[in-house]
PDB file of C-alpha atoms in Angstrom:
ATOM      1  CA  UNK M   9      -9.615  56.450  -7.286  1.00 56.00           C
ATOM      2  CA  UNK M  10      -7.021  55.754  -9.981  1.00 58.00           C
ATOM      3  CA  UNK M  11      -4.472  54.957  -7.274  1.00 59.00           C
ATOM      4  CA  UNK M  12      -6.858  52.411  -5.711  1.00 56.00           C
ATOM      5  CA  UNK M  13      -7.572  50.876  -9.090  1.00 60.00           C
ATOM      6  CA  UNK M  14      -3.843  50.602  -9.827  1.00 64.00           C
ATOM      7  CA  UNK M  15      -3.295  48.999  -6.409  1.00 65.00           C
ATOM      8  CA  UNK M  16      -6.018  46.415  -7.069  1.00 67.00           C
ATOM      9  CA  UNK M  17      -4.611  45.711 -10.519  1.00 69.00           C
ATOM     10  CA  UNK M  18      -1.197  45.147  -8.955  1.00 72.00           C
ATOM     11  CA  UNK M  19      -2.662  42.848  -6.302  1.00 74.00           C
ATOM     12  CA  UNK M  20      -4.611  40.908  -8.944  1.00 78.00           C
ATOM     13  CA  UNK M  21      -1.486  40.421 -11.054  1.00 79.00           C
ATOM     14  CA  UNK M  22       0.466  39.267  -7.979  1.00 80.00           C
ATOM     15  CA  UNK M  23      -2.375  36.891  -7.098  1.00 79.00           C
ATOM     16  CA  UNK M  24      -2.238  35.368 -10.576  1.00 84.00           C
ATOM     17  CA  UNK M  25       1.536  35.030 -10.284  1.00 82.00           C
ATOM     18  CA  UNK M  26       1.132  33.293  -6.906  1.00 78.00           C
ATOM     19  CA  UNK M  27      -1.466  30.853  -8.273  1.00 81.00           C
ATOM     20  CA  UNK M  28       0.626  30.026 -11.357  1.00 82.00           C
ATOM     21  CA  UNK M  29       3.816  29.664  -9.275  1.00 83.00           C
ATOM     22  CA  UNK M  30       2.157  27.323  -6.771  1.00 79.00           C
ATOM     23  CA  UNK M  31       0.665  25.273  -9.601  1.00 82.00           C
ATOM     24  CA  UNK M  32       4.049  24.996 -11.339  1.00 84.00           C
ATOM     25  CA  UNK M  33       5.687  24.049  -8.022  1.00 80.00           C
ATOM     26  CA  UNK M  34       3.078  21.329  -7.500  1.00 78.00           C
ATOM     27  CA  UNK M  35       3.625  19.973 -11.032  1.00 79.00           C
ATOM     28  CA  UNK M  36       7.406  20.058 -10.563  1.00 84.00           C
ATOM     29  CA  UNK M  37       7.254  18.095  -7.302  1.00 78.00           C
ATOM     30  CA  UNK M  38       4.776  15.623  -8.806  1.00 76.00           C
ATOM     31  CA  UNK M  39       6.991  15.112 -11.880  1.00 76.00           C
ATOM     32  CA  UNK M  40      10.107  14.633  -9.728  1.00 77.00           C
ATOM     33  CA  UNK M  41       8.377  12.010  -7.571  1.00 71.00           C
ATOM     34  CA  UNK M  42       7.078  10.181 -10.668  1.00 76.00           C
ATOM     35  CA  UNK M  43      10.610  10.061 -12.056  1.00 76.00           C
ATOM     36  CA  UNK M  44      11.793   8.757  -8.679  1.00 69.00           C
ATOM     37  CA  UNK M  45       9.136   5.998  -8.705  1.00 68.00           C
ATOM     38  CA  UNK M  46      10.072   5.078 -12.283  1.00 70.00           C
ATOM     39  CA  UNK M  47      13.739   4.798 -11.296  1.00 70.00           C
ATOM     40  CA  UNK M  48      12.825   2.549  -8.376  1.00 63.00           C
ATOM     41  CA  UNK M  49      10.782   0.269 -10.644  1.00 64.00           C
ATOM     42  CA  UNK M  50      13.420   0.091 -13.376  1.00 62.00           C
ATOM     43  CA  UNK M  51      15.372  -2.826 -11.900  1.00 58.00           C
ATOM     44  CA  UNK M  52      12.407  -4.739 -10.488  1.00 55.00           C
ATOM     45  CA  UNK M  53      12.139  -8.269 -11.917  1.00 60.00           C
ATOM     46  CA  UNK M  54      10.011 -10.398  -9.608  1.00 67.00           C
ATOM     47  CA  UNK M  55       9.389  -8.629  -6.287  1.00 67.00           C
ATOM     48  CA  UNK M  56      10.595  -5.299  -4.931  1.00 67.00           C
ATOM     49  CA  UNK M  57      13.054  -5.295  -2.048  1.00 66.00           C
ATOM     50  CA  UNK M  58      12.074  -4.061   1.408  1.00 67.00           C
ATOM     51  CA  UNK M  59      14.009  -0.827   0.804  1.00 67.00           C
ATOM     52  CA  UNK M  60      12.275  -0.214  -2.524  1.00 69.00           C
ATOM     53  CA  UNK M  61       8.832  -0.792  -1.027  1.00 70.00           C
ATOM     54  CA  UNK M  62       9.527   1.595   1.838  1.00 69.00           C
ATOM     55  CA  UNK M  63      10.872   4.261  -0.542  1.00 69.00           C
ATOM     56  CA  UNK M  64       7.767   3.918  -2.728  1.00 71.00           C
ATOM     57  CA  UNK M  65       5.566   4.308   0.335  1.00 72.00           C
ATOM     58  CA  UNK M  66       7.342   7.475   1.436  1.00 74.00           C
ATOM     59  CA  UNK M  67       7.203   8.772  -2.143  1.00 73.00           C
ATOM     60  CA  UNK M  68       3.395   8.516  -2.019  1.00 74.00           C
ATOM     61  CA  UNK M  69       3.436  10.250   1.356  1.00 73.00           C
ATOM     62  CA  UNK M  70       5.602  13.090   0.039  1.00 75.00           C
ATOM     63  CA  UNK M  71       3.226  13.561  -2.899  1.00 76.00           C
ATOM     64  CA  UNK M  72       0.301  13.881  -0.480  1.00 74.00           C
ATOM     65  CA  UNK M  73       2.179  16.270   1.806  1.00 76.00           C
ATOM     66  CA  UNK M  74       3.370  18.366  -1.139  1.00 77.00           C
ATOM     67  CA  UNK M  75      -0.222  18.801  -2.346  1.00 78.00           C
ATOM     68  CA  UNK M  76      -1.412  19.987   1.076  1.00 77.00           C
ATOM     69  CA  UNK M  77       1.568  22.273   1.722  1.00 80.00           C
ATOM     70  CA  UNK M  78       1.420  23.825  -1.754  1.00 82.00           C
ATOM     71  CA  UNK M  79      -2.270  24.658  -1.351  1.00 80.00           C
ATOM     72  CA  UNK M  80      -1.684  26.007   2.171  1.00 78.00           C
ATOM     73  CA  UNK M  81       1.236  28.132   0.987  1.00 80.00           C
ATOM     74  CA  UNK M  82      -0.785  29.478  -1.947  1.00 79.00           C
ATOM     75  CA  UNK M  83      -3.757  30.405   0.241  1.00 78.00           C
ATOM     76  CA  UNK M  84      -1.480  32.072   2.809  1.00 76.00           C
ATOM     77  CA  UNK M  85       0.313  34.167   0.154  1.00 78.00           C
ATOM     78  CA  UNK M  86      -2.983  35.169  -1.471  1.00 77.00           C
ATOM     79  CA  UNK M  87      -4.410  36.345   1.848  1.00 75.00           C
ATOM     80  CA  UNK M  88      -1.245  38.268   2.632  1.00 76.00           C
ATOM     81  CA  UNK M  89      -1.324  39.781  -0.851  1.00 73.00           C
ATOM     82  CA  UNK M  90      -4.772  41.243  -0.209  1.00 70.00           C
ATOM     83  CA  UNK M  91      -3.755  42.527   3.224  1.00 72.00           C
ATOM     84  CA  UNK M  92      -5.586  39.919   5.294  1.00 71.00           C
ATOM     85  CA  UNK M  93      -3.836  38.952   8.547  1.00 69.00           C
ATOM     86  CA  UNK M  94      -3.997  35.180   8.764  1.00 66.00           C
ATOM     87  CA  UNK M  95      -3.439  34.703  12.518  1.00 64.00           C
ATOM     88  CA  UNK M  96      -6.533  36.583  13.740  1.00 65.00           C
ATOM     89  CA  UNK M  97      -8.537  34.929  10.975  1.00 59.00           C
ATOM     90  CA  UNK M  98      -7.608  31.469  12.194  1.00 58.00           C
ATOM     91  CA  UNK M  99      -8.334  32.372  15.785  1.00 57.00           C
ATOM     92  CA  UNK M 100     -11.653  33.940  14.850  1.00 53.00           C
ATOM     93  CA  UNK M 101     -12.694  30.909  12.884  1.00 53.00           C
ATOM     94  CA  UNK M 102     -12.060  28.733  15.926  1.00 55.00           C
ATOM     95  CA  UNK M 103      -9.497  26.508  14.202  1.00 55.00           C
ATOM     96  CA  UNK M 104      -7.584  25.946  17.429  1.00 55.00           C
ATOM     97  CA  UNK M 105     -10.761  24.987  19.229  1.00 57.00           C
ATOM     98  CA  UNK M 106     -11.773  22.741  16.357  1.00 56.00           C
ATOM     99  CA  UNK M 107      -8.505  20.823  16.663  1.00 55.00           C
ATOM    100  CA  UNK M 108      -9.557  19.678  20.124  1.00 55.00           C
ATOM    101  CA  UNK M 109     -13.218  19.305  19.241  1.00 59.00           C
ATOM    102  CA  UNK M 110     -15.091  16.162  18.322  1.00 56.00           C
ATOM    103  CA  UNK M 111     -14.158  16.196  14.633  1.00 58.00           C
ATOM    104  CA  UNK M 112     -10.568  17.289  15.237  1.00 64.00           C
ATOM    105  CA  UNK M 113      -9.952  14.393  17.609  1.00 74.00           C
ATOM    106  CA  UNK M 114     -10.597  11.916  14.799  1.00 75.00           C
ATOM    107  CA  UNK M 115      -8.192  13.768  12.514  1.00 76.00           C
ATOM    108  CA  UNK M 116      -5.477  13.833  15.166  1.00 80.00           C
ATOM    109  CA  UNK M 117      -6.036  10.125  15.862  1.00 85.00           C
ATOM    110  CA  UNK M 118      -5.723   9.318  12.137  1.00 84.00           C
ATOM    111  CA  UNK M 119      -2.477  11.291  11.842  1.00 84.00           C
ATOM    112  CA  UNK M 120      -0.864   9.783  14.963  1.00 85.00           C
ATOM    113  CA  UNK M 121      -1.764   6.239  13.911  1.00 89.00           C
ATOM    114  CA  UNK M 122      -0.537   6.986  10.370  1.00 86.00           C
ATOM    115  CA  UNK M 123       2.835   8.096  11.728  1.00 85.00           C
ATOM    116  CA  UNK M 124       3.283   4.821  13.646  1.00 87.00           C
ATOM    117  CA  UNK M 125       2.168   2.732  10.633  1.00 87.00           C
ATOM    118  CA  UNK M 126       4.809   4.391   8.461  1.00 84.00           C
ATOM    119  CA  UNK M 127       7.614   4.416  11.037  1.00 83.00           C
ATOM    120  CA  UNK M 128       7.074   0.790  12.069  1.00 85.00           C
ATOM    121  CA  UNK M 129       6.651  -0.388   8.473  1.00 84.00           C
ATOM    122  CA  UNK M 130       3.510  -2.369   9.310  1.00 89.00           C
ATOM    123  CA  UNK M 131       2.712  -2.393   5.582  1.00 91.00           C
ATOM    124  CA  UNK M 132       3.904  -0.609   2.478  1.00 88.00           C
ATOM    125  CA  UNK M 133       2.682   0.208  -1.000  1.00 87.00           C
ATOM    126  CA  UNK M 134       2.247  -3.055  -3.013  1.00 87.00           C
ATOM    127  CA  UNK M 135       1.721  -5.183   0.106  1.00 92.00           C
ATOM    128  CA  UNK M 136      -1.408  -7.346   0.359  1.00 94.00           C
ATOM    129  CA  UNK M 137      -3.128  -6.825   3.699  1.00 95.00           C
ATOM    130  CA  UNK M 138      -6.344  -7.474   5.574  1.00 96.00           C
ATOM    131  CA  UNK M 139      -7.637  -4.645   7.755  1.00 95.00           C
ATOM    132  CA  UNK M 140     -10.774  -5.598   9.638  1.00 91.00           C
ATOM    133  CA  UNK M 141     -13.206  -7.036   7.121  1.00 93.00           C
ATOM    134  CA  UNK M 142     -11.412  -5.493   4.147  1.00 94.00           C
ATOM    135  CA  UNK M 143      -8.473  -6.920   2.213  1.00 95.00           C
ATOM    136  CA  UNK M 144      -6.580  -5.917  -0.889  1.00 95.00           C
ATOM    137  CA  UNK M 145      -3.405  -4.488  -2.401  1.00 94.00           C
ATOM    138  CA  UNK M 146      -2.103  -1.336  -0.704  1.00 93.00           C
ATOM    139  CA  UNK M 147      -2.126   1.402  -3.338  1.00 90.00           C
ATOM    140  CA  UNK M 148      -1.365   4.423  -1.137  1.00 88.00           C
ATOM    141  CA  UNK M 149      -0.630   5.285   2.481  1.00 88.00           C
ATOM    142  CA  UNK M 150      -0.550   8.769   3.973  1.00 85.00           C
ATOM    143  CA  UNK M 151      -0.935  10.219   7.433  1.00 84.00           C
ATOM    144  CA  UNK M 152      -4.736  10.192   7.244  1.00 86.00           C
ATOM    145  CA  UNK M 153      -5.899   7.208   5.199  1.00 89.00           C
ATOM    146  CA  UNK M 154      -4.848   3.874   3.732  1.00 93.00           C
ATOM    147  CA  UNK M 155      -6.089   3.059   0.233  1.00 93.00           C
ATOM    148  CA  UNK M 156      -6.648  -0.578  -0.795  1.00 96.00           C
ATOM    149  CA  UNK M 157      -7.788  -2.155  -4.065  1.00 95.00           C
ATOM    150  CA  UNK M 158      -9.466  -5.540  -3.789  1.00 94.00           C
ATOM    151  CA  UNK M 159      -9.530  -8.448  -6.237  1.00 91.00           C
ATOM    152  CA  UNK M 160     -12.612  -7.041  -7.991  1.00 93.00           C
ATOM    153  CA  UNK M 161     -10.878  -3.711  -8.585  1.00 93.00           C
ATOM    154  CA  UNK M 162     -12.836  -1.806  -5.941  1.00 94.00           C
ATOM    155  CA  UNK M 163     -10.966   0.954  -4.090  1.00 95.00           C
ATOM    156  CA  UNK M 164     -11.316   0.971  -0.293  1.00 96.00           C
ATOM    157  CA  UNK M 165     -10.410   4.015   1.822  1.00 95.00           C
ATOM    158  CA  UNK M 166      -9.722   3.303   5.504  1.00 95.00           C
ATOM    159  CA  UNK M 167      -9.001   6.102   8.031  1.00 93.00           C
ATOM    160  CA  UNK M 168      -5.786   5.246   9.854  1.00 92.00           C
ATOM    161  CA  UNK M 169      -7.430   5.906  13.202  1.00 90.00           C
ATOM    162  CA  UNK M 170      -9.866   3.039  12.553  1.00 91.00           C
ATOM    163  CA  UNK M 171      -7.065   0.505  12.054  1.00 92.00           C
ATOM    164  CA  UNK M 172      -6.729  -1.726  15.124  1.00 90.00           C
ATOM    165  CA  UNK M 173      -5.114  -4.873  13.714  1.00 91.00           C
ATOM    166  CA  UNK M 174      -3.487  -5.625  10.371  1.00 94.00           C
ATOM    167  CA  UNK M 175      -2.746  -8.951   8.686  1.00 95.00           C
ATOM    168  CA  UNK M 176       0.114  -8.517   6.221  1.00 94.00           C
ATOM    169  CA  UNK M 177       0.281 -11.412   3.736  1.00 94.00           C
ATOM    170  CA  UNK M 178       3.492 -10.168   2.093  1.00 91.00           C
ATOM    171  CA  UNK M 179       5.960  -9.266   4.846  1.00 89.00           C
ATOM    172  CA  UNK M 180       9.494 -10.673   4.309  1.00 87.00           C
ATOM    173  CA  UNK M 181       8.232 -14.039   2.971  1.00 91.00           C
ATOM    174  CA  UNK M 182       5.022 -16.027   2.485  1.00 94.00           C
ATOM    175  CA  UNK M 183       3.835 -19.627   2.721  1.00 95.00           C
ATOM    176  CA  UNK M 184       1.754 -21.309   0.038  1.00 95.00           C
ATOM    177  CA  UNK M 185      -0.261 -23.799   2.124  1.00 95.00           C
ATOM    178  CA  UNK M 186      -2.037 -26.522   0.129  1.00 96.00           C
ATOM    179  CA  UNK M 187      -4.258 -29.488   0.892  1.00 95.00           C
ATOM    180  CA  UNK M 188      -4.951 -32.571  -1.178  1.00 94.00           C
ATOM    181  CA  UNK M 189      -7.801 -34.969  -0.449  1.00 94.00           C
ATOM    182  CA  UNK M 190      -7.404 -38.625  -1.436  1.00 94.00           C
ATOM    183  CA  UNK M 191      -9.681 -41.640  -1.020  1.00 94.00           C
ATOM    184  CA  UNK M 192      -9.191 -43.970   1.951  1.00 93.00           C
ATOM    185  CA  UNK M 193      -8.298 -46.823  -0.378  1.00 93.00           C
ATOM    186  CA  UNK M 194      -5.189 -44.989  -1.674  1.00 92.00           C
ATOM    187  CA  UNK M 195      -1.709 -45.449  -0.236  1.00 93.00           C
ATOM    188  CA  UNK M 196      -0.985 -42.267   1.697  1.00 94.00           C
ATOM    189  CA  UNK M 197       2.800 -42.696   1.588  1.00 94.00           C
ATOM    190  CA  UNK M 198       2.693 -43.046  -2.196  1.00 95.00           C
ATOM    191  CA  UNK M 199       0.546 -39.915  -2.509  1.00 94.00           C
ATOM    192  CA  UNK M 200       3.034 -37.965  -0.371  1.00 95.00           C
ATOM    193  CA  UNK M 201       5.902 -39.214  -2.529  1.00 95.00           C
ATOM    194  CA  UNK M 202       4.137 -38.007  -5.690  1.00 95.00           C
ATOM    195  CA  UNK M 203       3.478 -34.600  -4.108  1.00 96.00           C
ATOM    196  CA  UNK M 204       7.147 -34.286  -3.146  1.00 95.00           C
ATOM    197  CA  UNK M 205       8.166 -35.248  -6.680  1.00 96.00           C
ATOM    198  CA  UNK M 206       5.953 -32.517  -8.134  1.00 96.00           C
ATOM    199  CA  UNK M 207       7.401 -30.091  -5.569  1.00 95.00           C
ATOM    200  CA  UNK M 208      10.934 -30.952  -6.663  1.00 95.00           C
ATOM    201  CA  UNK M 209       9.910 -30.265 -10.265  1.00 95.00           C
ATOM    202  CA  UNK M 210       8.538 -26.866  -9.246  1.00 95.00           C
ATOM    203  CA  UNK M 211      11.775 -26.091  -7.390  1.00 94.00           C
ATOM    204  CA  UNK M 212      13.818 -26.948 -10.494  1.00 95.00           C
ATOM    205  CA  UNK M 213      11.590 -24.906 -12.830  1.00 95.00           C
ATOM    206  CA  UNK M 214      13.465 -21.904 -14.388  1.00 94.00           C
ATOM    207  CA  UNK M 215      10.667 -19.486 -13.462  1.00 93.00           C
ATOM    208  CA  UNK M 216       8.925 -20.924 -10.415  1.00 94.00           C
ATOM    209  CA  UNK M 217      12.238 -21.915  -8.848  1.00 93.00           C
ATOM    210  CA  UNK M 218      12.964 -18.188  -8.417  1.00 93.00           C
ATOM    211  CA  UNK M 219       9.710 -17.699  -6.527  1.00 94.00           C
ATOM    212  CA  UNK M 220      10.197 -20.627  -4.119  1.00 95.00           C
ATOM    213  CA  UNK M 221      12.615 -20.074  -1.235  1.00 94.00           C
ATOM    214  CA  UNK M 222      12.819 -23.627   0.183  1.00 94.00           C
ATOM    215  CA  UNK M 223      11.936 -27.216  -0.680  1.00 94.00           C
ATOM    216  CA  UNK M 224       8.381 -28.415  -0.202  1.00 95.00           C
ATOM    217  CA  UNK M 225       7.593 -29.087   3.469  1.00 95.00           C
ATOM    218  CA  UNK M 226       5.318 -32.077   3.939  1.00 96.00           C
ATOM    219  CA  UNK M 227       3.124 -31.537   7.009  1.00 95.00           C
ATOM    220  CA  UNK M 228       1.405 -34.899   6.635  1.00 94.00           C
ATOM    221  CA  UNK M 229      -2.117 -36.192   7.229  1.00 94.00           C
ATOM    222  CA  UNK M 230      -4.141 -33.266   8.498  1.00 94.00           C
ATOM    223  CA  UNK M 231      -7.742 -34.485   8.702  1.00 93.00           C
ATOM    224  CA  UNK M 232     -10.127 -37.387   8.093  1.00 94.00           C
ATOM    225  CA  UNK M 233     -13.253 -36.620   6.078  1.00 91.00           C
ATOM    226  CA  UNK M 234     -16.268 -38.722   5.224  1.00 90.00           C
ATOM    227  CA  UNK M 235     -14.679 -39.998   2.025  1.00 92.00           C
ATOM    228  CA  UNK M 236     -11.119 -38.710   1.988  1.00 94.00           C
ATOM    229  CA  UNK M 237      -7.882 -38.239   3.866  1.00 95.00           C
ATOM    230  CA  UNK M 238      -6.531 -34.662   3.760  1.00 95.00           C
ATOM    231  CA  UNK M 239      -2.797 -34.234   3.262  1.00 96.00           C
ATOM    232  CA  UNK M 240      -1.312 -30.806   3.984  1.00 97.00           C
ATOM    233  CA  UNK M 241       1.992 -29.352   2.768  1.00 96.00           C
ATOM    234  CA  UNK M 242       3.497 -25.956   2.009  1.00 96.00           C
ATOM    235  CA  UNK M 243       6.094 -23.946   0.110  1.00 93.00           C
ATOM    236  CA  UNK M 244       7.969 -20.908   1.406  1.00 95.00           C
ATOM    237  CA  UNK M 245       7.858 -18.263  -1.329  1.00 95.00           C
ATOM    238  CA  UNK M 246       8.733 -14.681  -2.078  1.00 93.00           C
ATOM    239  CA  UNK M 247       6.177 -12.209  -0.716  1.00 91.00           C
ATOM    240  CA  UNK M 248       2.956 -11.958  -2.780  1.00 91.00           C
ATOM    241  CA  UNK M 249       3.956 -14.995  -4.894  1.00 93.00           C
ATOM    242  CA  UNK M 250       2.307 -17.654  -2.704  1.00 95.00           C
ATOM    243  CA  UNK M 251      -0.943 -17.603  -4.684  1.00 95.00           C
ATOM    244  CA  UNK M 252       0.820 -17.934  -8.037  1.00 95.00           C
ATOM    245  CA  UNK M 253       2.884 -20.885  -6.776  1.00 95.00           C
ATOM    246  CA  UNK M 254      -0.198 -22.575  -5.273  1.00 96.00           C
ATOM    247  CA  UNK M 255      -2.208 -22.237  -8.507  1.00 96.00           C
ATOM    248  CA  UNK M 256       0.622 -23.722 -10.580  1.00 96.00           C
ATOM    249  CA  UNK M 257       1.074 -26.607  -8.145  1.00 95.00           C
ATOM    250  CA  UNK M 258      -2.639 -27.446  -8.334  1.00 94.00           C
ATOM    251  CA  UNK M 259      -2.417 -27.338 -12.138  1.00 95.00           C
ATOM    252  CA  UNK M 260       0.498 -29.790 -12.082  1.00 94.00           C
ATOM    253  CA  UNK M 261      -1.352 -32.147  -9.732  1.00 91.00           C
TER     254      UNK M 261
END
């Protein structure tokens, strides 16, 4: 009896050591990835580069994978510590069958689609996207889900397997497209000249000039309304800066 008690005490101590070790490993990985993210953000002034965005995305993925693998490793070591053979347990629980069952098919679909999203760089952390009826800033991407935060601060979780089409508003560059309506009695050419003059002022601005990649492009008369002529034009801007440029241009008008 004493021998059994001593054996259980030894197993309990080893179990505690395993739990503490796995927890410390998880904290260490999490701290290292946070330091990595902080180093990436250190030199960011206006907009992260493509490389920085991709590295941030994979950093979030590694954090997610590290959490799952640490828990799996801890559970495996605990079961082995108490003399439980894991392989027959998995087979008996029907895990292999579950993987090809109704629920497992959705999980596999999410993971496969998540792999292609990450490898193809369809969107990254800090991109603004529209997925189906939902749009927002990408906060996290892993192999199973994509996490968005919309303008009202709401968090949206979308399984990767449900993603069919994505609109990325912040890939490589963006266009700030604006329209101005003027009365029929006004001289359209003069209005266009004023708009171009304001655009040149924006381009020469110490701050906004860094956000704008090319001179204002005048598209011309776009529509006739009941009481106005609509003039359309646009700026090419850095990704995610099109809305800031458009708001400032409207203020200047």
